[in-house]
Amino acid sequence: MVLIQTLPLPTPTPTLQATPLTPSAFAPFGAVLANPAPDTRPPSCQNSNSAGNGTADLLPPGAGAVVANQGTAIQYRALAPPLQDLYADAPSGQPSTPRTTMFVCAARQLLVSPPESSSSSAASNRSSASKSGGGLFFPVAVLERHPFTTQTFVPLGSSPSARYLVIVAPTLPSPPNPPVPVPVPATGKGAGPGLPDLQNLCAFVATGAQAVTYGAGTWHAPMAALGEHGSVIEFVVVQFANDVPLEDCQEVALDVGEGGKGAGVLVEVPRRVGESRL
C-alpha cells in the first residue's frame, strides 16, 4: 500500500447516511454476492410426494441456476461479473498471481456525535439524528484502490445479523497534468486514473449474508465491521496481486487537521445497527 496524496476535505464537509446494501445501488462500484433465492431449497430437500417438484419448478429464474451434487445443491453460475486481472497493463511487467487471504476485522469504534470542530452540515445532521432517536458516526479518513484487480470480501461464519460498512467513491476525471502520476490500466479498463470524488461518496450497510466485490480501481474505505466492542468479523478476501506496492494498492488520506483532530467525512449509522451484537 502506497500513500499517493493527502486530499483537502470539501467545504462543507459531507455527512452522509449509510443505507442498506443492494445490488442495484452498488452496481456502479462492483457487485454484491448473496443467495438470490434464499427460500429455494435443493431437490433433495423437497417432499417427493408433493406436486410440482420437477427440476424446472425448483430453480429460480436468472443467476444461471442449475441442480448440482446429485440433487443436493443449487449452483448459481452467473451470480456476479467475473473477477478481473488487469496486471498485463502494469508498467513493471511483474506478473500477478491469485491470492486468498483473511482479514479478521474488529468492530470499529463509532462517534456518538460529530465533534464540535466538524462542519455546520455535520452539526445539523447531529441535531436531526438526536431528534430521530440518535445515530452513530463513522469518520472516513482513508480511501484506497486496487487499480489492476477486483477484490472480493466474503464474511466467514458470521450470523446474517452481522453488519459492516461498505464505503465507496466515484473516480474523478484525471487532470491533464496530475501532480502525482500513478500506474493504472489502459484507458477503458478499470475505474480510471482520477482521484476519488469526495462530494459523492456512498455508504452502505451490508449484512453477514452479503459479500462484495469492488471493481478494479474502485475507491473504497478499508473494511469497517460494526458491533459491540471486542467483536470481530472474519473476511476471506480474493484478489490478484504482483507485490509491486504502487501497483497493488494506492491510498489517499483525507486532511483531518493538525494532530488528526478533525473528523473527516462522516457516515451516519443507525444506532440499532452500529451497536447490534454480531
Short mmCIF file of C-alpha atoms in Angstrom, two decimals:
data_model
loop_
_atom_site.label_atom_id
_atom_site.label_comp_id
_atom_site.label_asym_id
_atom_site.label_seq_id
_atom_site.Cartn_x
_atom_site.Cartn_y
_atom_site.Cartn_z
CA MET A 1 0.00 0.00 0.00
CA VAL A 2 1.38 3.40 -1.03
CA LEU A 3 0.06 6.80 0.06
CA ILE A 4 -0.10 8.83 -3.15
CA GLN A 5 -1.71 12.04 -1.90
CA THR A 6 -3.39 13.81 1.02
CA LEU A 7 -6.63 15.44 -0.07
CA PRO A 8 -8.22 18.56 1.42
CA LEU A 9 -11.72 18.00 2.72
CA PRO A 10 -14.52 19.54 0.67
CA THR A 11 -16.32 22.58 2.06
CA PRO A 12 -18.75 21.97 3.60
CA THR A 13 -17.53 18.56 4.70
CA PRO A 14 -20.08 15.93 3.63
CA THR A 15 -22.03 13.90 6.15
CA LEU A 16 -23.89 11.01 4.58
CA GLN A 17 -26.35 8.37 5.67
CA ALA A 18 -25.45 4.69 5.35
CA THR A 19 -28.24 2.84 3.52
CA PRO A 20 -28.89 -0.91 3.13
CA LEU A 21 -26.62 -2.56 0.56
CA THR A 22 -28.45 -3.65 -2.60
CA PRO A 23 -27.03 -4.99 -5.89
CA SER A 24 -28.56 -2.18 -7.94
CA ALA A 25 -27.29 0.64 -5.70
CA PHE A 26 -23.78 -0.85 -5.62
CA ALA A 27 -23.62 -1.72 -9.34
CA PRO A 28 -21.52 1.36 -10.33
CA PHE A 29 -18.78 0.22 -7.94
CA GLY A 30 -18.78 -3.58 -8.24
CA ALA A 31 -21.05 -6.45 -7.33
CA VAL A 32 -22.97 -7.78 -4.33
CA LEU A 33 -22.86 -11.55 -3.81
CA ALA A 34 -25.77 -13.10 -1.95
CA ASN A 35 -28.12 -16.04 -2.31
CA PRO A 36 -30.58 -14.80 -4.96
CA ALA A 37 -33.32 -17.12 -3.73
CA PRO A 38 -32.73 -17.90 -0.03
CA ASP A 39 -36.10 -19.64 0.35
CA THR A 40 -35.44 -22.06 -2.51
CA ARG A 41 -34.04 -25.44 -1.44
CA PRO A 42 -32.28 -28.14 -3.49
CA PRO A 43 -34.39 -31.02 -4.84
CA SER A 44 -33.21 -33.38 -2.10
CA CYS A 45 -34.97 -31.13 0.46
CA GLN A 46 -38.33 -31.43 -1.26
CA ASN A 47 -41.15 -33.81 -0.37
CA SER A 48 -41.10 -36.38 -3.17
CA ASN A 49 -44.88 -36.78 -2.86
CA SER A 50 -45.61 -33.07 -3.38
CA ALA A 51 -46.83 -31.71 -6.68
CA GLY A 52 -44.64 -29.55 -8.89
CA ASN A 53 -41.36 -30.93 -7.65
CA GLY A 54 -39.74 -31.16 -11.07
CA THR A 55 -36.29 -29.71 -11.53
CA ALA A 56 -37.53 -26.77 -13.64
CA ASP A 57 -40.08 -25.84 -11.00
CA LEU A 58 -37.46 -25.73 -8.26
CA LEU A 59 -34.95 -23.38 -9.85
CA PRO A 60 -35.32 -19.61 -9.54
CA PRO A 61 -35.02 -17.64 -12.79
CA GLY A 62 -31.75 -15.90 -13.57
CA ALA A 63 -28.29 -16.18 -11.98
CA GLY A 64 -27.57 -19.31 -14.06
CA ALA A 65 -29.20 -21.71 -11.58
CA VAL A 66 -28.56 -25.43 -12.12
CA VAL A 67 -29.02 -28.51 -9.96
CA ALA A 68 -25.70 -29.95 -8.74
CA ASN A 69 -24.19 -32.53 -6.37
CA GLN A 70 -26.65 -35.31 -7.23
CA GLY A 71 -29.63 -33.10 -6.46
CA THR A 72 -28.35 -31.91 -3.08
CA ALA A 73 -27.34 -28.41 -4.21
CA ILE A 74 -28.28 -25.50 -6.42
CA GLN A 75 -25.35 -23.83 -8.16
CA TYR A 76 -25.65 -20.23 -9.35
CA ARG A 77 -23.25 -19.85 -12.27
CA ALA A 78 -23.98 -16.21 -13.10
CA LEU A 79 -24.09 -14.67 -9.65
CA ALA A 80 -21.75 -11.77 -10.42
CA PRO A 81 -19.39 -10.49 -13.14
CA PRO A 82 -16.10 -12.41 -13.43
CA LEU A 83 -13.10 -11.38 -11.38
CA GLN A 84 -10.62 -9.16 -13.24
CA ASP A 85 -6.85 -9.40 -13.53
CA LEU A 86 -5.54 -6.32 -15.38
CA TYR A 87 -1.87 -6.71 -14.41
CA ALA A 88 -0.89 -7.30 -18.02
CA ASP A 89 -1.16 -3.49 -18.28
CA ALA A 90 1.04 -2.81 -15.24
CA PRO A 91 4.21 -0.82 -16.08
CA SER A 92 6.51 -3.09 -14.09
CA GLY A 93 5.69 -6.14 -16.17
CA GLN A 94 5.66 -8.15 -12.95
CA PRO A 95 3.08 -10.93 -13.37
CA SER A 96 0.30 -11.39 -10.84
CA THR A 97 -0.96 -14.43 -9.00
CA PRO A 98 -4.37 -15.09 -7.44
CA ARG A 99 -4.41 -14.53 -3.68
CA THR A 100 -6.75 -15.80 -0.97
CA THR A 101 -6.23 -14.13 2.39
CA MET A 102 -8.20 -13.45 5.55
CA PHE A 103 -8.93 -10.19 7.33
CA VAL A 104 -10.10 -10.50 10.94
CA CYS A 105 -11.78 -7.12 11.42
CA ALA A 106 -12.60 -5.76 14.87
CA ALA A 107 -15.76 -3.71 15.26
CA ARG A 108 -14.98 -0.04 14.74
CA GLN A 109 -15.43 2.50 17.50
CA LEU A 110 -18.11 4.92 16.32
CA LEU A 111 -18.63 8.52 17.38
CA VAL A 112 -21.74 9.21 19.43
CA SER A 113 -21.95 12.61 17.70
CA PRO A 114 -19.77 14.62 15.33
CA PRO A 115 -17.01 16.56 17.10
CA GLU A 116 -17.65 20.24 17.73
CA SER A 117 -14.96 21.14 15.21
CA SER A 118 -16.80 19.44 12.35
CA SER A 119 -18.67 21.35 9.68
CA SER A 120 -22.02 23.05 10.03
CA SER A 121 -23.65 20.40 7.87
CA ALA A 122 -22.37 17.72 10.24
CA ALA A 123 -23.68 19.68 13.21
CA SER A 124 -27.07 19.97 11.53
CA ASN A 125 -27.01 16.25 10.87
CA ARG A 126 -26.18 15.62 14.53
CA SER A 127 -29.20 17.69 15.57
CA SER A 128 -31.56 15.79 13.28
CA ALA A 129 -30.08 12.47 14.43
CA SER A 130 -30.77 13.28 18.08
CA LYS A 131 -34.37 14.19 17.25
CA SER A 132 -34.90 10.88 15.47
CA GLY A 133 -33.56 8.74 18.30
CA GLY A 134 -29.84 9.22 17.72
CA GLY A 135 -27.27 7.93 15.29
CA LEU A 136 -23.64 6.90 15.42
CA PHE A 137 -20.93 8.26 13.13
CA PHE A 138 -18.01 6.60 11.36
CA PRO A 139 -15.22 9.01 10.30
CA VAL A 140 -13.68 8.26 6.90
CA ALA A 141 -10.02 9.28 6.92
CA VAL A 142 -8.56 6.99 4.23
CA LEU A 143 -9.60 5.68 0.82
CA GLU A 144 -7.76 3.12 -1.26
CA ARG A 145 -7.97 1.39 -4.63
CA HIS A 146 -6.52 -1.67 -6.33
CA PRO A 147 -6.13 -0.44 -9.91
CA PHE A 148 -5.33 -3.76 -11.57
CA THR A 149 -7.63 -6.19 -9.76
CA THR A 150 -11.06 -6.78 -8.38
CA GLN A 151 -11.20 -7.53 -4.66
CA THR A 152 -13.89 -9.72 -3.08
CA PHE A 153 -14.71 -9.74 0.65
CA VAL A 154 -16.70 -12.74 1.90
CA PRO A 155 -17.78 -12.72 5.58
CA LEU A 156 -16.93 -16.12 7.00
CA GLY A 157 -19.00 -17.83 9.66
CA SER A 158 -20.87 -14.64 10.55
CA SER A 159 -24.51 -14.57 11.54
CA PRO A 160 -26.79 -12.94 8.94
CA SER A 161 -27.45 -10.37 11.67
CA ALA A 162 -23.81 -9.19 11.48
CA ARG A 163 -23.28 -5.79 9.86
CA TYR A 164 -20.40 -3.99 8.19
CA LEU A 165 -19.95 -0.75 6.27
CA VAL A 166 -19.13 -0.56 2.56
CA ILE A 167 -17.96 2.96 1.65
CA VAL A 168 -17.09 3.80 -1.96
CA ALA A 169 -16.45 6.87 -4.11
CA PRO A 170 -16.72 7.57 -7.83
CA THR A 171 -13.48 8.32 -9.67
CA LEU A 172 -12.95 11.87 -10.89
CA PRO A 173 -11.66 12.60 -14.38
CA SER A 174 -7.89 12.72 -14.42
CA PRO A 175 -6.41 16.23 -14.74
CA PRO A 176 -4.22 16.84 -17.83
CA ASN A 177 -1.06 17.01 -15.68
CA PRO A 178 -1.69 15.02 -12.49
CA PRO A 179 0.56 16.13 -9.59
CA VAL A 180 1.32 12.52 -8.73
CA PRO A 181 1.14 10.25 -11.79
CA VAL A 182 0.38 6.69 -10.75
CA PRO A 183 0.14 3.44 -12.70
CA VAL A 184 -3.35 2.41 -13.86
CA PRO A 185 -4.63 0.12 -16.62
CA ALA A 186 -5.07 1.31 -20.18
CA THR A 187 -7.99 3.60 -20.96
CA GLY A 188 -11.30 1.80 -20.82
CA LYS A 189 -10.17 -0.73 -18.23
CA GLY A 190 -10.80 -0.35 -14.50
CA ALA A 191 -12.21 2.82 -12.96
CA GLY A 192 -9.70 5.25 -14.45
CA PRO A 193 -6.73 7.24 -13.12
CA GLY A 194 -8.57 10.04 -11.29
CA LEU A 195 -8.75 10.75 -7.57
CA PRO A 196 -11.89 9.96 -5.50
CA ASP A 197 -14.91 12.25 -5.74
CA LEU A 198 -15.39 13.10 -2.07
CA GLN A 199 -18.59 15.02 -2.73
CA ASN A 200 -20.30 11.87 -3.99
CA LEU A 201 -19.19 9.21 -1.52
CA CYS A 202 -21.70 6.41 -0.99
CA ALA A 203 -22.08 4.36 2.20
CA PHE A 204 -23.92 1.08 2.59
CA VAL A 205 -24.70 -1.27 5.47
CA ALA A 206 -24.05 -4.89 4.45
CA THR A 207 -25.24 -7.97 6.30
CA GLY A 208 -23.39 -11.15 7.17
CA ALA A 209 -25.27 -12.83 4.30
CA GLN A 210 -23.73 -10.48 1.72
CA ALA A 211 -20.28 -10.48 0.13
CA VAL A 212 -18.96 -7.62 -2.01
CA THR A 213 -16.65 -7.37 -4.99
CA TYR A 214 -15.01 -4.00 -5.52
CA GLY A 215 -14.46 -3.32 -9.21
CA ALA A 216 -10.87 -2.84 -10.37
CA GLY A 217 -9.76 0.66 -9.40
CA THR A 218 -12.81 1.45 -7.25
CA TRP A 219 -12.01 3.86 -4.45
CA HIS A 220 -13.19 2.42 -1.13
CA ALA A 221 -12.64 2.76 2.59
CA PRO A 222 -10.92 -0.03 4.50
CA MET A 223 -13.40 -2.58 5.81
CA ALA A 224 -15.40 -1.35 8.79
CA ALA A 225 -17.05 -4.04 10.92
CA LEU A 226 -19.91 -2.96 13.18
CA GLY A 227 -20.99 -4.35 16.54
CA GLU A 228 -20.08 -4.42 20.18
CA HIS A 229 -16.57 -3.61 21.35
CA GLY A 230 -14.36 -6.70 21.10
CA SER A 231 -16.46 -8.43 18.42
CA VAL A 232 -14.98 -9.30 15.02
CA ILE A 233 -16.00 -10.28 11.52
CA GLU A 234 -13.70 -12.62 9.57
CA PHE A 235 -13.48 -11.98 5.83
CA VAL A 236 -11.99 -14.28 3.21
CA VAL A 237 -10.51 -11.98 0.55
CA VAL A 238 -9.90 -13.00 -3.07
CA GLN A 239 -7.88 -10.82 -5.46
CA PHE A 240 -4.83 -10.74 -7.72
CA ALA A 241 -1.51 -9.13 -6.76
CA ASN A 242 2.06 -8.85 -8.07
CA ASP A 243 3.77 -7.50 -4.91
CA VAL A 244 4.69 -4.16 -6.51
CA PRO A 245 3.26 -1.84 -3.82
CA LEU A 246 2.29 1.07 -6.08
CA GLU A 247 0.54 -1.29 -8.49
CA ASP A 248 -1.18 -3.43 -5.87
CA CYS A 249 -2.74 -0.73 -3.67
CA GLN A 250 -2.87 3.07 -3.85
CA GLU A 251 -4.12 5.15 -0.93
CA VAL A 252 -5.23 8.72 -0.32
CA ALA A 253 -5.57 10.28 3.12
CA LEU A 254 -8.13 12.94 3.98
CA ASP A 255 -6.68 16.02 5.65
CA VAL A 256 -8.30 15.98 9.10
CA GLY A 257 -6.26 18.84 10.52
CA GLU A 258 -3.22 19.16 12.72
CA GLY A 259 -2.89 16.23 15.06
CA GLY A 260 -5.73 14.39 13.32
CA LYS A 261 -8.32 16.22 15.41
CA GLY A 262 -10.84 16.65 12.62
CA ALA A 263 -13.48 14.07 11.84
CA GLY A 264 -13.01 13.68 8.09
CA VAL A 265 -16.10 12.72 6.12
CA LEU A 266 -18.76 11.35 8.46
CA VAL A 267 -21.02 8.39 7.76
CA GLU A 268 -24.09 8.18 9.95
CA VAL A 269 -25.05 4.66 11.03
CA PRO A 270 -28.42 3.95 12.71
CA ARG A 271 -27.75 3.33 16.40
CA ARG A 272 -29.57 -0.01 16.37
CA VAL A 273 -27.19 -1.18 13.61
CA GLY A 274 -23.97 0.25 15.00
CA GLU A 275 -24.48 -1.28 18.43
CA SER A 276 -26.01 -4.60 17.35
CA ARG A 277 -24.40 -7.80 18.56
CA LEU A 278 -22.61 -9.74 15.82
#
